[in-house]
C-alpha positions as a printed NumPy array, in Angstrom:
array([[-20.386, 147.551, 181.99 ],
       [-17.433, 147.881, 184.338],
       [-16.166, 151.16 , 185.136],
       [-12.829, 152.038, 182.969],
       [-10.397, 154.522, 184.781],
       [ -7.178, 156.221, 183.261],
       [ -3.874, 155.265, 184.557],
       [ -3.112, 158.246, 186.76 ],
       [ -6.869, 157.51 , 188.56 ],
       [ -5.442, 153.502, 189.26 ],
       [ -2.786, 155.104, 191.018],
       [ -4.331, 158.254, 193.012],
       [ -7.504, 155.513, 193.848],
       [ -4.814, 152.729, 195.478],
       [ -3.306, 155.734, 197.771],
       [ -5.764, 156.983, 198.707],
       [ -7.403, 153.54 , 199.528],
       [ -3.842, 152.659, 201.501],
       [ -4.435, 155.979, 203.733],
       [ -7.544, 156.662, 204.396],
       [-10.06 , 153.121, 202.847],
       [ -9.89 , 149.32 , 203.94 ],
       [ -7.307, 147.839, 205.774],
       [ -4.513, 145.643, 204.32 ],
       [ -1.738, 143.327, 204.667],
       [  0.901, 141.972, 203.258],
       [  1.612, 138.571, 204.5  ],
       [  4.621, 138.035, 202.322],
       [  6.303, 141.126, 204.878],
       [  5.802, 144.236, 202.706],
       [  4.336, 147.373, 203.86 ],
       [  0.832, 146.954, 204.384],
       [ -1.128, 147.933, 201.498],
       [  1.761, 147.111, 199.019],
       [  1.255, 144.322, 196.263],
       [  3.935, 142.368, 196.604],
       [  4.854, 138.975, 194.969],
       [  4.847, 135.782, 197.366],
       [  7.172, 132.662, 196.552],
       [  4.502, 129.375, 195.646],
       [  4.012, 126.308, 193.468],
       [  3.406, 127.426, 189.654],
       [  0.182, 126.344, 187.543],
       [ -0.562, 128.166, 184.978],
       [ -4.501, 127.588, 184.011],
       [ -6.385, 128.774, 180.747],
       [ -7.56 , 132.133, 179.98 ],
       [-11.525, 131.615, 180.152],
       [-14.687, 133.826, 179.854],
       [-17.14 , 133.115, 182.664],
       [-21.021, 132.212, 183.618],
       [-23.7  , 130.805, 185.935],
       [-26.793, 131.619, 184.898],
       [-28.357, 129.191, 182.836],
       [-30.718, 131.801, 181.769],
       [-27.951, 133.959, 180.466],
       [-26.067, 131.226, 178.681],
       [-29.469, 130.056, 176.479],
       [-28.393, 126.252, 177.763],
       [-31.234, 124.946, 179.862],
       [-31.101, 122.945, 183.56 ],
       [-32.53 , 119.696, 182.375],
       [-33.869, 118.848, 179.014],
       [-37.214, 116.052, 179.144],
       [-38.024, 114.356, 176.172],
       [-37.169, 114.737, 172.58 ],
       [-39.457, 116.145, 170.235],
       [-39.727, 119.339, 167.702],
       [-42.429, 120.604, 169.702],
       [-40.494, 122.719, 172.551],
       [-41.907, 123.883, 175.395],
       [-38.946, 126.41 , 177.447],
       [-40.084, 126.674, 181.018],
       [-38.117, 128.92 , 183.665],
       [-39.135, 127.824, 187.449],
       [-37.917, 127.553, 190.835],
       [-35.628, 124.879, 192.038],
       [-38.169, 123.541, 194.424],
       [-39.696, 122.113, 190.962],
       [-36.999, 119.623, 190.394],
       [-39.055, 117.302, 191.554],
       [-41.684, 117.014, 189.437],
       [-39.764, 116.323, 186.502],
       [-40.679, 112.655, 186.469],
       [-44.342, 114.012, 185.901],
       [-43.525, 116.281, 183.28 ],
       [-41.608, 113.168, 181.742],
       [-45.092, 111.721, 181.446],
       [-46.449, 114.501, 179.656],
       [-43.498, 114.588, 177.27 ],
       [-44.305, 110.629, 176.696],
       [-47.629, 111.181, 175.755],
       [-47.719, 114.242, 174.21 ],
       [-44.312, 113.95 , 172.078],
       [-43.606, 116.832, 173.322],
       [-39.687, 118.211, 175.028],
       [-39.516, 120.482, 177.75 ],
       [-36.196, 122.483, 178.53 ],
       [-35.984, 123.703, 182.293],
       [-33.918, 126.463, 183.289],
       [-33.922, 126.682, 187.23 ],
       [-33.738, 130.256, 188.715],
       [-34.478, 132.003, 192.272],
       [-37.871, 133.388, 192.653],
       [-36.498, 137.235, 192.786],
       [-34.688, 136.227, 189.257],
       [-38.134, 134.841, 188.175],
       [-38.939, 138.421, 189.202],
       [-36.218, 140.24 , 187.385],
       [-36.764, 138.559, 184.518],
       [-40.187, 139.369, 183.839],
       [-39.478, 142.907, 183.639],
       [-36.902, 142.49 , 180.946],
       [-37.587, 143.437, 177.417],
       [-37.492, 140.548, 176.368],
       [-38.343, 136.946, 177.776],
       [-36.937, 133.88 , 175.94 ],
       [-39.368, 131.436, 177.666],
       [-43.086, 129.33 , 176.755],
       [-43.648, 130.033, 180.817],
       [-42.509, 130.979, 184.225],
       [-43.088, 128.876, 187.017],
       [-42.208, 130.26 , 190.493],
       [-42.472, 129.61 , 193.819],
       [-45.312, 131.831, 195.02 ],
       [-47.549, 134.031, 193.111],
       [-46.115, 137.079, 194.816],
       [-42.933, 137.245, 192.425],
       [-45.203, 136.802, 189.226],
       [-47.194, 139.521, 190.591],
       [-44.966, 142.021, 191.249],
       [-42.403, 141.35 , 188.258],
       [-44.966, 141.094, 185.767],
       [-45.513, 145.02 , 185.062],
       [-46.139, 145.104, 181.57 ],
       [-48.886, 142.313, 182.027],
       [-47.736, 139.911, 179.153],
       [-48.497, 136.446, 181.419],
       [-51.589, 134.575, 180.749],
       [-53.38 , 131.73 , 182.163],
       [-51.426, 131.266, 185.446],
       [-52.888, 128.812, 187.891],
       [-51.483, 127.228, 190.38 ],
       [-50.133, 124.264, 190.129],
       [-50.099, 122.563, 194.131],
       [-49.318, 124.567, 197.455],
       [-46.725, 123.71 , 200.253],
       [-46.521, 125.848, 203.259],
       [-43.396, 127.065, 204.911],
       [-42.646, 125.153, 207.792],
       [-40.01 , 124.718, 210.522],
       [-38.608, 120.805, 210.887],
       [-36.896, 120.326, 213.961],
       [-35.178, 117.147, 215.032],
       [-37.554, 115.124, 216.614],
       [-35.458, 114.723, 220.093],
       [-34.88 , 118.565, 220.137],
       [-38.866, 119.185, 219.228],
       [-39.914, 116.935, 222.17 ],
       [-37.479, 118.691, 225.064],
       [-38.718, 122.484, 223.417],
       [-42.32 , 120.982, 224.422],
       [-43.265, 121.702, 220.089],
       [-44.365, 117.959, 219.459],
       [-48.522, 117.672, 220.06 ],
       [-49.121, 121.568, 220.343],
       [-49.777, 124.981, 218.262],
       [-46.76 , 126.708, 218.448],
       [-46.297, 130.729, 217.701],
       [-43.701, 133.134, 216.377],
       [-42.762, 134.033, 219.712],
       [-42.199, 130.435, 220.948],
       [-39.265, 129.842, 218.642],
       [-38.14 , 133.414, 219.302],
       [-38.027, 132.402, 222.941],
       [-36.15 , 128.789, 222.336],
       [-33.154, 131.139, 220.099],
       [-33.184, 133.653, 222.863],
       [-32.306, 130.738, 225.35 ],
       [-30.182, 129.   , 222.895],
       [-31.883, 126.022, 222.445],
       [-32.349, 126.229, 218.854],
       [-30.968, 127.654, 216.181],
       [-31.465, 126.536, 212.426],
       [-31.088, 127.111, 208.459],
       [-32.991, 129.075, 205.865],
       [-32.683, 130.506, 202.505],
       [-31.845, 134.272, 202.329],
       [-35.113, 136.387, 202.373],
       [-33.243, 138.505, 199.269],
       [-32.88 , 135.145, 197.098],
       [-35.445, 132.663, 198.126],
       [-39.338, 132.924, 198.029],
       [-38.995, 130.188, 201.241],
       [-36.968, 132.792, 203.122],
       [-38.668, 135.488, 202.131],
       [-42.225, 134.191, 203.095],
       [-40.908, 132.762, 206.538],
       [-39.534, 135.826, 206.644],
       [-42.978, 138.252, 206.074],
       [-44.603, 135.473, 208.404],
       [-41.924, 136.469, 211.468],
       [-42.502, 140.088, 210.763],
       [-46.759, 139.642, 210.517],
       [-46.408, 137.349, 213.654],
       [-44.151, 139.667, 215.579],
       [-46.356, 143.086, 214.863],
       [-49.484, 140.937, 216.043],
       [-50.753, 139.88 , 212.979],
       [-52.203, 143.049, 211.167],
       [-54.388, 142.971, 208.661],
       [-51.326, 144.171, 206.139],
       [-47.306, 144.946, 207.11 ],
       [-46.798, 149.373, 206.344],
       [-43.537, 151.331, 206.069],
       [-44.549, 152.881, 209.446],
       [-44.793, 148.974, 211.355],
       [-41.332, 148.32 , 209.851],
       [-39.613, 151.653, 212.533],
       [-41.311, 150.141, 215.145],
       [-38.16 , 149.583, 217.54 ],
       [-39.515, 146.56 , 219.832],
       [-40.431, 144.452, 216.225],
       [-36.787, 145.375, 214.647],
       [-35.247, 143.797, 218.153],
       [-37.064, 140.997, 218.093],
       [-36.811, 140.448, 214.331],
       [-33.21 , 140.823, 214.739],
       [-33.059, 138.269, 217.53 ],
       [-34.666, 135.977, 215.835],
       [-32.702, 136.004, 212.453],
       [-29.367, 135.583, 214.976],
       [-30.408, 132.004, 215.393],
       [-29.838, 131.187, 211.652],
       [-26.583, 128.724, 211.142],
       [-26.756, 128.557, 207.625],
       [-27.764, 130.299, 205.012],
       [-28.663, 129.358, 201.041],
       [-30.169, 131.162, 198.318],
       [-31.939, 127.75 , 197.03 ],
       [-34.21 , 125.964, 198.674],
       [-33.488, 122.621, 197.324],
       [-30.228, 123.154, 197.444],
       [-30.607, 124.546, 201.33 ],
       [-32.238, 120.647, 202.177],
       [-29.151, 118.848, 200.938],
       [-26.863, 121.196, 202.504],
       [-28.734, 120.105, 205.515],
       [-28.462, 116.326, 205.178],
       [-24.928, 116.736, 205.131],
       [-24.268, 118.498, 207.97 ],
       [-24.949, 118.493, 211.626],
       [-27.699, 120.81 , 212.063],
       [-30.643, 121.23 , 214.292],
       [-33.148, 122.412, 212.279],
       [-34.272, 124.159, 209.239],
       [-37.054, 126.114, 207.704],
       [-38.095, 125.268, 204.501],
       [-41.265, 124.38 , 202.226],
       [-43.232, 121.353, 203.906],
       [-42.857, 118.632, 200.925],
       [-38.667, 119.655, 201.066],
       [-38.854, 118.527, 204.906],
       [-40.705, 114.681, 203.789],
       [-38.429, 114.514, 201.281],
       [-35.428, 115.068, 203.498],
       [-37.307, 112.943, 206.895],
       [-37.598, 110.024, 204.013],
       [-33.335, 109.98 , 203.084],
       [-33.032, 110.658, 207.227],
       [-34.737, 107.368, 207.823],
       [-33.635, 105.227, 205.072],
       [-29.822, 105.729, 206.144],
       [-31.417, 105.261, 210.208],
       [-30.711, 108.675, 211.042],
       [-33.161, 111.015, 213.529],
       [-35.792, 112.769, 211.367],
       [-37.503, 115.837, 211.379],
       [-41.078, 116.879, 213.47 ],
       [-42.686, 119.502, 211.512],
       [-43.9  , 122.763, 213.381],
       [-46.575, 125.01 , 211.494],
       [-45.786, 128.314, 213.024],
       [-49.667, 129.319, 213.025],
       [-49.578, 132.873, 213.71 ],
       [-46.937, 133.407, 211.   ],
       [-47.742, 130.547, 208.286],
       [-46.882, 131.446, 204.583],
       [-47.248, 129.334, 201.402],
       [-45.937, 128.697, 198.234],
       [-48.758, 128.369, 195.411],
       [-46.018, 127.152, 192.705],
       [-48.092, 129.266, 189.839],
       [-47.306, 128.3  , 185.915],
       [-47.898, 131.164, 183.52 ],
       [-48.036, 131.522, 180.187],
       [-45.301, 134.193, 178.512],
       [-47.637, 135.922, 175.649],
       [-44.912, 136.523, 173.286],
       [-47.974, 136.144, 170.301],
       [-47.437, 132.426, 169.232],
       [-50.534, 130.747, 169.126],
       [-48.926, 127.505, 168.891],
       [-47.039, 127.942, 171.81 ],
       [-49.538, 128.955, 173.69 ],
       [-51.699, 125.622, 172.701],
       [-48.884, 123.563, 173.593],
       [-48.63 , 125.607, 177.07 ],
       [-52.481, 125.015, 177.94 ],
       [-52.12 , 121.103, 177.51 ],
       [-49.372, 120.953, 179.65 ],
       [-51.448, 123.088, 182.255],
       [-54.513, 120.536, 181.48 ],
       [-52.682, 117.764, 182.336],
       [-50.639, 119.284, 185.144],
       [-54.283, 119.899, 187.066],
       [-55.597, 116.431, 186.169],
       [-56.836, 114.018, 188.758],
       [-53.68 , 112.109, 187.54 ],
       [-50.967, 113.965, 187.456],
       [-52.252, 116.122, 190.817],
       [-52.291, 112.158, 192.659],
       [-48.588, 112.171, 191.093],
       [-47.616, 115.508, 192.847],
       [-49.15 , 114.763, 195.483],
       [-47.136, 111.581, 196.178],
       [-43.854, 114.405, 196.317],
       [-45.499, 115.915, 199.275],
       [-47.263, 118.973, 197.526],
       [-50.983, 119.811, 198.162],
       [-53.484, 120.429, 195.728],
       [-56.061, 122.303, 197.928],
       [-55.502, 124.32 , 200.854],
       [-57.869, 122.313, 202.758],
       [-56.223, 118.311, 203.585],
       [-55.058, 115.509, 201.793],
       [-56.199, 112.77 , 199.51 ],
       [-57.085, 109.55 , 201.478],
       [-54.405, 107.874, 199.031],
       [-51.48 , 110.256, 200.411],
       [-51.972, 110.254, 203.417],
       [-48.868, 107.884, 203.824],
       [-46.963, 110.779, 202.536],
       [-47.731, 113.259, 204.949],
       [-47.47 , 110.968, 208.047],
       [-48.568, 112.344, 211.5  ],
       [-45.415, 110.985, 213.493],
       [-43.238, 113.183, 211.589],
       [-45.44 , 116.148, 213.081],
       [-47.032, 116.147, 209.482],
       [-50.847, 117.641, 209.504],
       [-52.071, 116.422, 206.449],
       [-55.626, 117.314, 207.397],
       [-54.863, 121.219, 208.467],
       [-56.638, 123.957, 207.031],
       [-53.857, 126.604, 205.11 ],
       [-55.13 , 130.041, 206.781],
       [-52.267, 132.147, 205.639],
       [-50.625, 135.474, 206.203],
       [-51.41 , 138.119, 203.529],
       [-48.551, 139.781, 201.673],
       [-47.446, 143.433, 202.044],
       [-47.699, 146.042, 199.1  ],
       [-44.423, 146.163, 196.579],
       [-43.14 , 149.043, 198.189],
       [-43.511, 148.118, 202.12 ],
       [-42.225, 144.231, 200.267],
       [-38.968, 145.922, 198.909],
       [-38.371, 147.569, 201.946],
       [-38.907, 144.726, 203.64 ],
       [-36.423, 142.801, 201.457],
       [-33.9  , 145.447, 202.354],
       [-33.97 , 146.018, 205.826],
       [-33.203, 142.679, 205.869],
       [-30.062, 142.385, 203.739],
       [-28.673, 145.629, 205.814],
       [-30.147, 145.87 , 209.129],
       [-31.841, 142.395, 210.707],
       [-29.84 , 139.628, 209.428],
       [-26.905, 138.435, 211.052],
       [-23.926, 140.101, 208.892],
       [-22.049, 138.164, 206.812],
       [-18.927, 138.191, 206.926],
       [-17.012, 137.349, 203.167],
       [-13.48 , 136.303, 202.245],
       [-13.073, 136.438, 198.509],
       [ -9.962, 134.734, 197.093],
       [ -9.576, 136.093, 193.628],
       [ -6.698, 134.399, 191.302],
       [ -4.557, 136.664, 189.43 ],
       [ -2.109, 134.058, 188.417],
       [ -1.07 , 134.377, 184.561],
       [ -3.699, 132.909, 182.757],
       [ -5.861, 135.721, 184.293],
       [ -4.354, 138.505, 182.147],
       [ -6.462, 140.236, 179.636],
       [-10.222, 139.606, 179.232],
       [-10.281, 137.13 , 182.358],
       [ -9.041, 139.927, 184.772],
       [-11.637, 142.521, 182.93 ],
       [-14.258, 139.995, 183.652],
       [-13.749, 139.649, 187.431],
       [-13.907, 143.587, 188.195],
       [-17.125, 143.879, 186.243],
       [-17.921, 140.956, 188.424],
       [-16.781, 142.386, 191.881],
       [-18.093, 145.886, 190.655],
       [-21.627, 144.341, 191.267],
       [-21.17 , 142.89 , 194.962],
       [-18.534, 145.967, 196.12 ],
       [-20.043, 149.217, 194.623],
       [-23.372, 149.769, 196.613],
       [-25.699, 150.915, 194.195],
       [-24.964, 148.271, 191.854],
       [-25.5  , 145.808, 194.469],
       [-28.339, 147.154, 196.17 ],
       [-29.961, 146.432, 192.626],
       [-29.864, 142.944, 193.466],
       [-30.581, 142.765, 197.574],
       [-27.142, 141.775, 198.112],
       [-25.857, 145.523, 199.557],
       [-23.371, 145.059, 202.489],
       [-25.183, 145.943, 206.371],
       [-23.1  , 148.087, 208.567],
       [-21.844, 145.137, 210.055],
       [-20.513, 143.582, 207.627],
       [-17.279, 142.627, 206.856],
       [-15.677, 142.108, 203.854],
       [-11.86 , 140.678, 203.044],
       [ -9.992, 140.173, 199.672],
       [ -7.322, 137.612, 199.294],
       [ -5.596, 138.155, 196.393],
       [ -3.389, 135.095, 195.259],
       [ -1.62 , 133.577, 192.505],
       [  1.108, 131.018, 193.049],
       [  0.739, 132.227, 196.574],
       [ -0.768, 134.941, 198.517],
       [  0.132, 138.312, 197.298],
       [ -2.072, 140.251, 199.785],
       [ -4.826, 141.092, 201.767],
       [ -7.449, 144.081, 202.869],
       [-10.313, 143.546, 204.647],
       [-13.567, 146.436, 205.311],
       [-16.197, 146.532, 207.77 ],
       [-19.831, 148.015, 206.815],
       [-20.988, 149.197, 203.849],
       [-19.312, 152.804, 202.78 ],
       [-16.373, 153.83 , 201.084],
       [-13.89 , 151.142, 202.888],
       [-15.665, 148.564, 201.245],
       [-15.948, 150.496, 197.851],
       [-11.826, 150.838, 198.221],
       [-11.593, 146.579, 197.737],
       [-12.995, 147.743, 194.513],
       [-10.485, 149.999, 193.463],
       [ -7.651, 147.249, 194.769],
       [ -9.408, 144.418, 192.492],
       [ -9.338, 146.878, 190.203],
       [ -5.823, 148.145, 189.627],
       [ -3.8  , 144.715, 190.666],
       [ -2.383, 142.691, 187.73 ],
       [ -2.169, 138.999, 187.322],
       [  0.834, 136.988, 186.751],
       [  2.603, 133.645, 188.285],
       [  1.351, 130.723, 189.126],
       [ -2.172, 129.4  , 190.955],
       [ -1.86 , 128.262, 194.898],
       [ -5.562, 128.375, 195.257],
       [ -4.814, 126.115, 198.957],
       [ -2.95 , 128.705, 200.289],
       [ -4.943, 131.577, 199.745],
       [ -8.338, 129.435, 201.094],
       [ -5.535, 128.716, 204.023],
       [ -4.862, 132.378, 204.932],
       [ -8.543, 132.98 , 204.658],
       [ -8.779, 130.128, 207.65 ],
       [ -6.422, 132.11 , 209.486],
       [ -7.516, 135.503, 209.104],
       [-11.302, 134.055, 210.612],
       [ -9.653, 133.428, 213.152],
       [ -9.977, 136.795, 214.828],
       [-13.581, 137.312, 214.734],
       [-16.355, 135.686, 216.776],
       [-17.886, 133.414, 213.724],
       [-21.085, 132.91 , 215.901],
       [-21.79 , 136.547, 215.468],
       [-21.754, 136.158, 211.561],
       [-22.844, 134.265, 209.022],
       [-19.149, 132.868, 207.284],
       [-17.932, 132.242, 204.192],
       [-14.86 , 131.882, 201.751],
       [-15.855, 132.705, 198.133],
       [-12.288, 131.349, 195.564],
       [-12.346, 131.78 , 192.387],
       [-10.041, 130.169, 190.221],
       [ -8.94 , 129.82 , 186.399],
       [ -6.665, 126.662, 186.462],
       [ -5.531, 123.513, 188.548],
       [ -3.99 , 124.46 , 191.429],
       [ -0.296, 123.661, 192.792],
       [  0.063, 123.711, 196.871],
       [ -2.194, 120.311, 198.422],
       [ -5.295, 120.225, 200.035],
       [ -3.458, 118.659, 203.55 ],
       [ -2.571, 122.259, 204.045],
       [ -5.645, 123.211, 203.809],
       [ -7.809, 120.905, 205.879],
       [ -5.151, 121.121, 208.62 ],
       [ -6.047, 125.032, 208.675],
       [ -9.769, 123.957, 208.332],
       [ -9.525, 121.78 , 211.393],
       [ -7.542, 124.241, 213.529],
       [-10.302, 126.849, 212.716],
       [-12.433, 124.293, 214.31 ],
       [-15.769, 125.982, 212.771],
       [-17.821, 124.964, 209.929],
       [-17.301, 127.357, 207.073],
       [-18.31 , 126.649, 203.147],
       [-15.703, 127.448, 201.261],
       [-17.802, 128.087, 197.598],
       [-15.471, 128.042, 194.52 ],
       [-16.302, 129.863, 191.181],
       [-14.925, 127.694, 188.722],
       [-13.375, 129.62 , 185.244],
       [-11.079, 129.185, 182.785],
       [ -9.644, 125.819, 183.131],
       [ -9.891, 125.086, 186.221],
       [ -9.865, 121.898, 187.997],
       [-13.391, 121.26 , 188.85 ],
       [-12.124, 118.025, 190.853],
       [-10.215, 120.12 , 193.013],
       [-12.81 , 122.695, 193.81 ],
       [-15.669, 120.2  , 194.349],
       [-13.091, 118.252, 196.844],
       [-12.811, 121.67 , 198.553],
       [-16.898, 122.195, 198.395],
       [-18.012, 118.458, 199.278],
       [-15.14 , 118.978, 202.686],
       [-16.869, 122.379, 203.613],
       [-20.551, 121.377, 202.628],
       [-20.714, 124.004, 200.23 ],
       [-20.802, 124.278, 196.502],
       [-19.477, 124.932, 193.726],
       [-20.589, 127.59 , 191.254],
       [-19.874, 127.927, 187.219],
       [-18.188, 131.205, 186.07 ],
       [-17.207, 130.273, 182.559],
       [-20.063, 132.118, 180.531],
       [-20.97 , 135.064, 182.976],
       [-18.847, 135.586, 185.685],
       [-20.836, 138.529, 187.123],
       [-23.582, 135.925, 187.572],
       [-21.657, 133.812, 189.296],
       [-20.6  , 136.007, 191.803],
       [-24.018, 137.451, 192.273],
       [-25.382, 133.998, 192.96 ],
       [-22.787, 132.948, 195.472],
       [-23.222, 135.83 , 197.335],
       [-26.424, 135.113, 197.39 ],
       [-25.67 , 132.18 , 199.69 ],
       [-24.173, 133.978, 202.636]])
């Protein structure tokens, strides 16, 4: 629950935030700090109530088949493509299957709730089941296939790095982003289980390869430079690894790192359309896996369960394993069937035939701390612009739902709760808008500057009109003073209704900024979904549903950056 504060504490909290908090402006003129109403175009949007989560709204991801007997499944993303093989399964089974897709530290989350309104879990890696499941209520989890993490590297790049035909280390890619001769994408190590195990491979490759990561290897000073190094060459960043390959195919990037049958799938849509594909390079000092587990909830229906251990049955039959397969998943850690090995071709620096000798995960506790050195100390900071409508239709229950929302990302301890806690680097701006930009404050690291933005979301009212254009605009402009290569950039708008202003205005600031930078929308209320996915689809970013839980929303998105 949001924080409720008397009258009198709205106004001492807003002085004291103009004297001695964030920074602000007012670009209508005003004295800096004020909230002052800016002249725009007026369009007034619904009042709405918000959400992302599938999980939180009951509704699943993708429903398969249509039967009585219901089989609810929460999994990864990376999943997504085996539906057509659970589609068999349904066929002959008459059976339906509802998936809701989640990140693996979700996965995680959710396990330790009180209640868990799923048949199974299906995650990434085994490590998340592991860890979340404290009160030991999964049974029967086996894993399903195995894909290791890998790096794919355009194939021209690969060949002048001298990776194509070799065993390449930890420390050779180190040395190619210390030159700057590559740099590339990943999921966030706080969201993904394919950042986080690349990640936990660096850190096992870069301390020598112990026999297990402690909280005393994690102060060593030379492995937090190079670690830090390392994560400076990441362009992009996701917090879904499907998601993470087709932000990839649509942008001009040199490489990414990402689970093995996620690189074939993206080499086979780089081909088809005669682009350059991707050479695979098995760090092999640092090599981690995903082992795509399916586990049983025990929530004492015998039934259920039945239905559960057919699905598993078939899932690790000769027939449907050939099936998976042909997505570019093992089912052993040693090779390839002779019938795949089409799949997992050799000239796209596939090793079909490689043994899987992988890195061993650290304890929870050194894993946690792992988790959240990176979010504040070794990744390269992010740096957020948050455009936050408080045009009419915000008033009431809307407005209450966005500072619960920001409440989450802005106060520390809540977000910490999550991995999403800001690094000392950090920097942080709000863009408040309606039917144009009222103002802005911006806040750099993690302490009571950036807890002030809260008390500012917190005490400003809504009213006008919606110029969502301008306020992405000014957020174009205002990048413009930093160095964008030294953080990882993004604009986060939400908006509850169809925006006046154009988008001309805003790809003219977008092209003068001459940098890529997602702009991610929430959508809420009634707003224009056309609009925001035009923004999204210009900015190769995405866009991100707020109507049922706007807190999840936010947390998600943030996620991405």
């Amino acid at each position: 629950m949001y924080r409720k504060f008397l009258p009198f504490f709205f106004f001492v909290s807003s002085v004291l935030m103009l004297f001695t908090g964030c920074s602000a402006r007012n670009p209508a003129g005003g004295t800096a700090g004020s909230i002052t109403d800016s002249p725009g175009a007026s369009s007034e949007g619904g009042a709405g109530i918000f959400a992302e989560s599938s999980a939180d709204s009951g509704e699943p991801d993708t429903v398969l088949g249509d039967s009585r007997q219901v089989l609810r499944i929460v999994s990864g993303s990376e999943n997504q493509e085996l539906e057509p093989v659970l589609e068999t399964f349904c066929r002959q089974e008459d059976v339906q299957i509802e998936m809701t897709y989640l990140g693996s530290l979700d996965i995680m989350r959710l396990l330790g709730e009180d209640e868990i309104s799923y048949d199974a879990v299906w995650p990434a890696s085994s490590l998340w089941m592991n860890v979340g499941d404290t009160r030991h209520r999964i049974k029967h989890a086996q894993s399903i296939s195995v894909t290791p993490v890998v790096f794919g590297i355009r194939q021209s790049l690969a060949e002048s790095l001298g990776f194509v035909d070799r065993e390449v280390s930890v420390n050779d890619l180190l040395s190619a982003i210390r030159n700057g001769s590559l740099r590339f994408c990943m999921t966030s190590a706080t969201q993904s289980n394919s950042g986080a195990s690349a990640y936990i491979g660096f850190l096992y490759a870069l301390l020598g390869n112990p026999e297990v990561i402690t909280l005393e290897d994690l102060q060593d000073e030379t492995l937090q430079t190079e670690i830090r190094e390392l994560l400076s060459g990441v362009d992009r960043s996701s917090g879904s690894s499907d998601w993470l390959k087709d932000m990839f195919l649509e942008g001009d990037y040199d490489a990414m790192v990402n689970y093995e049958c996620l690189i074939i799938q993206a080499n086979e849509e780089l081909e088809a359309r005669g682009d350059e594909t991707l050479y695979t390079v098995y760090p092999y000092d640092g090599l981690s896996l995903a082992d795509s587990p399916l586990g049983y909830v025990d929530n004492g229906d015998d039934g259920q369960e039945e239905l559960f251990l057919s699905l598993q049955e078939y899932l690790l039959s000769d027939e449907a394993q050939n099936a998976i397969q042909r997505t570019g998943r093992r089912s052993v850690y040693t090779g390839v069937s002779e019938e795949n090995l089409d799949v997992f071709r050799t000239d796209w620096g596939l090793q079909p035939d490689r043994v899987l000798s992988v890195i061993r995960m650290p304890d929870t506790d050194v894993l946690f701390e792992c988790l959240n050195l990176y979010q504040t100390d070794f990744k390269k900071p992010s740096l957020n612009v948050y455009c936050l409508d408080y045009s009419g239709s915000m008033y009431g229950e809307g407005n209450e739902q966005l500072v619960a929302a920001m409440e989450q990302l802005l106060i520390q301890e809540n977000a910490r709760q999550n991995f999403l806690q800001a690094s000392d680097n950090e920097v942080n701006i709000l863009i408040l808008f309606n039917g144009g930009v009222i103002s802005s404050y911006s806040a750099v690291g993690s302490g009571s500057e950036l807890e002030a933005l809260y008390h500012v979301v917190e005490s400003q009212e809504a009213g006008g009109g919606t110029d969502m254009y301008a306020a992405a605009s000014y957020g174009l402009e205002m990048l413009q003073e930093y160095d964008l290569s030294q953080y990882t950039p993004a604009i986060i708008l939400l908006t509850d209704g169809m925006s006046g202003g154009s988008f001309e205005e805003f790809e003219a600031a977008y092209q003068e900024l001459g940098s890529e930078v997602p702009v991610f929308s929430i959508m809420f209320g009634d707003a224009d979904e056309s609009q925001l996915q035009e923004l999204a689809e210009y900015t190769n970013a995405r866009v991100f549903d707020g109507r049922e839980n706007l807190t999840e929303a936010f947390r998600s998105v943030k996620g991405y950056n």
